[in-house]
Amino acid sequence: MKYGIDVSYAQEDFDFNQAVSNGKSFAVVKIGEHDYMDDLFAANINGALDAGMDVGVYYVPRSLDIESMKADAQYFADLIKQNISAELKCGIWL
């Protein structure tokens, strides 16, 4: 069984190397929510990759109807295209 972590702006200065030492092999990193990018996304995904972890990303929509859900999904897709070049071995979570 593999163990991992979920990180976002709430884990400022997270020590990914320590997480690997503690047996964590992957990180699912928050890329954003509704209409903003997570402030620590770049630091968190780069920290996880630098520590040798597999990564995935997640996004938190705040949609109340179909049209706003479409807009959230498009924003999420744009964030991924503009900010990720690494392979997302742990998936994309919406």
mmCIF file of C-alpha atoms in Angstrom:
data_model
loop_
_atom_site.group_PDB
_atom_site.id
_atom_site.type_symbol
_atom_site.label_atom_id
_atom_site.label_comp_id
_atom_site.label_asym_id
_atom_site.label_seq_id
_atom_site.Cartn_x
_atom_site.Cartn_y
_atom_site.Cartn_z
ATOM 1 C CA MET A 1 0.000 0.000 0.000
ATOM 2 C CA LYS A 2 1.190 3.530 -0.784
ATOM 3 C CA TYR A 3 0.678 6.504 1.498
ATOM 4 C CA GLY A 4 0.510 10.139 0.501
ATOM 5 C CA ILE A 5 -0.484 13.624 1.528
ATOM 6 C CA ASP A 6 -2.853 16.400 0.471
ATOM 7 C CA VAL A 7 -1.309 19.880 0.558
ATOM 8 C CA SER A 8 -2.540 23.419 -0.010
ATOM 9 C CA TYR A 9 -1.903 26.963 1.223
ATOM 10 C CA ALA A 10 -2.803 25.675 4.717
ATOM 11 C CA GLN A 11 0.500 23.757 4.928
ATOM 12 C CA GLU A 12 2.904 26.676 4.536
ATOM 13 C CA ASP A 13 6.588 25.633 4.687
ATOM 14 C CA PHE A 14 5.683 21.944 4.437
ATOM 15 C CA ASP A 15 8.732 19.656 4.585
ATOM 16 C CA PHE A 16 8.290 17.226 1.692
ATOM 17 C CA ASN A 17 11.616 15.511 2.344
ATOM 18 C CA GLN A 18 10.450 14.717 5.878
ATOM 19 C CA ALA A 19 7.191 13.359 4.459
ATOM 20 C CA VAL A 20 9.184 11.020 2.193
ATOM 21 C CA SER A 21 11.293 9.970 5.196
ATOM 22 C CA ASN A 22 8.020 9.172 6.978
ATOM 23 C CA GLY A 23 6.922 6.845 4.165
ATOM 24 C CA LYS A 24 4.800 9.148 2.002
ATOM 25 C CA SER A 25 5.317 8.528 -1.719
ATOM 26 C CA PHE A 26 2.857 10.939 -3.327
ATOM 27 C CA ALA A 27 1.244 14.345 -2.915
ATOM 28 C CA VAL A 28 -2.072 15.609 -4.226
ATOM 29 C CA VAL A 29 -1.642 19.383 -4.435
ATOM 30 C CA LYS A 30 -4.417 21.970 -4.448
ATOM 31 C CA ILE A 31 -4.147 24.080 -7.602
ATOM 32 C CA GLY A 32 -7.072 26.373 -6.859
ATOM 33 C CA GLU A 33 -10.627 27.039 -5.866
ATOM 34 C CA HIS A 34 -13.465 28.623 -7.844
ATOM 35 C CA ASP A 35 -11.737 31.671 -9.357
ATOM 36 C CA TYR A 36 -8.276 31.764 -7.811
ATOM 37 C CA MET A 37 -5.051 29.806 -7.853
ATOM 38 C CA ASP A 38 -3.742 28.465 -4.541
ATOM 39 C CA ASP A 39 -1.016 30.847 -3.319
ATOM 40 C CA LEU A 40 1.368 28.001 -2.520
ATOM 41 C CA PHE A 41 0.641 25.766 -5.513
ATOM 42 C CA ALA A 42 3.989 26.316 -7.255
ATOM 43 C CA ALA A 43 5.982 25.898 -4.039
ATOM 44 C CA ASN A 44 4.032 22.781 -3.061
ATOM 45 C CA ILE A 45 4.162 20.950 -6.389
ATOM 46 C CA ASN A 46 7.840 21.795 -6.866
ATOM 47 C CA GLY A 47 8.616 20.743 -3.290
ATOM 48 C CA ALA A 48 6.890 17.410 -3.820
ATOM 49 C CA LEU A 49 8.637 16.791 -7.145
ATOM 50 C CA ASP A 50 12.033 17.835 -5.747
ATOM 51 C CA ALA A 51 11.544 15.316 -2.919
ATOM 52 C CA GLY A 52 10.904 12.570 -5.502
ATOM 53 C CA MET A 53 7.170 12.231 -4.893
ATOM 54 C CA ASP A 54 4.560 11.394 -7.514
ATOM 55 C CA VAL A 55 2.006 14.196 -7.815
ATOM 56 C CA GLY A 56 -1.608 14.892 -8.653
ATOM 57 C CA VAL A 57 -3.677 18.060 -8.420
ATOM 58 C CA TYR A 58 -7.109 18.976 -7.120
ATOM 59 C CA TYR A 59 -9.448 21.916 -7.516
ATOM 60 C CA VAL A 60 -12.435 22.942 -5.390
ATOM 61 C CA PRO A 61 -15.371 24.262 -7.448
ATOM 62 C CA ARG A 62 -17.970 26.539 -5.852
ATOM 63 C CA SER A 63 -20.596 26.224 -8.566
ATOM 64 C CA LEU A 64 -24.297 26.658 -7.946
ATOM 65 C CA ASP A 65 -25.559 25.891 -11.446
ATOM 66 C CA ILE A 66 -24.539 24.255 -14.728
ATOM 67 C CA GLU A 67 -23.123 27.429 -16.285
ATOM 68 C CA SER A 68 -20.911 28.239 -13.318
ATOM 69 C CA MET A 69 -19.768 24.594 -13.224
ATOM 70 C CA LYS A 70 -18.712 24.870 -16.861
ATOM 71 C CA ALA A 71 -16.806 28.062 -16.030
ATOM 72 C CA ASP A 72 -15.133 26.380 -13.031
ATOM 73 C CA ALA A 73 -14.137 23.380 -15.156
ATOM 74 C CA GLN A 74 -12.670 25.647 -17.850
ATOM 75 C CA TYR A 75 -10.739 27.668 -15.258
ATOM 76 C CA PHE A 76 -9.379 24.425 -13.782
ATOM 77 C CA ALA A 77 -8.315 23.185 -17.233
ATOM 78 C CA ASP A 78 -6.620 26.530 -17.948
ATOM 79 C CA LEU A 79 -4.734 26.424 -14.629
ATOM 80 C CA ILE A 80 -3.444 22.960 -15.468
ATOM 81 C CA LYS A 81 -2.361 23.952 -18.998
ATOM 82 C CA GLN A 82 -0.622 27.121 -17.816
ATOM 83 C CA ASN A 83 1.078 25.813 -14.683
ATOM 84 C CA ILE A 84 1.929 22.124 -14.951
ATOM 85 C CA SER A 85 4.574 20.427 -17.028
ATOM 86 C CA ALA A 86 5.110 17.401 -14.750
ATOM 87 C CA GLU A 87 3.379 14.078 -15.283
ATOM 88 C CA LEU A 88 0.374 13.843 -12.964
ATOM 89 C CA LYS A 89 0.769 10.209 -11.903
ATOM 90 C CA CYS A 90 -1.771 10.654 -9.098
ATOM 91 C CA GLY A 91 -4.476 12.145 -11.263
ATOM 92 C CA ILE A 92 -6.550 15.260 -11.615
ATOM 93 C CA TRP A 93 -9.315 15.706 -9.043
ATOM 94 C CA LEU A 94 -12.292 18.030 -9.410
#
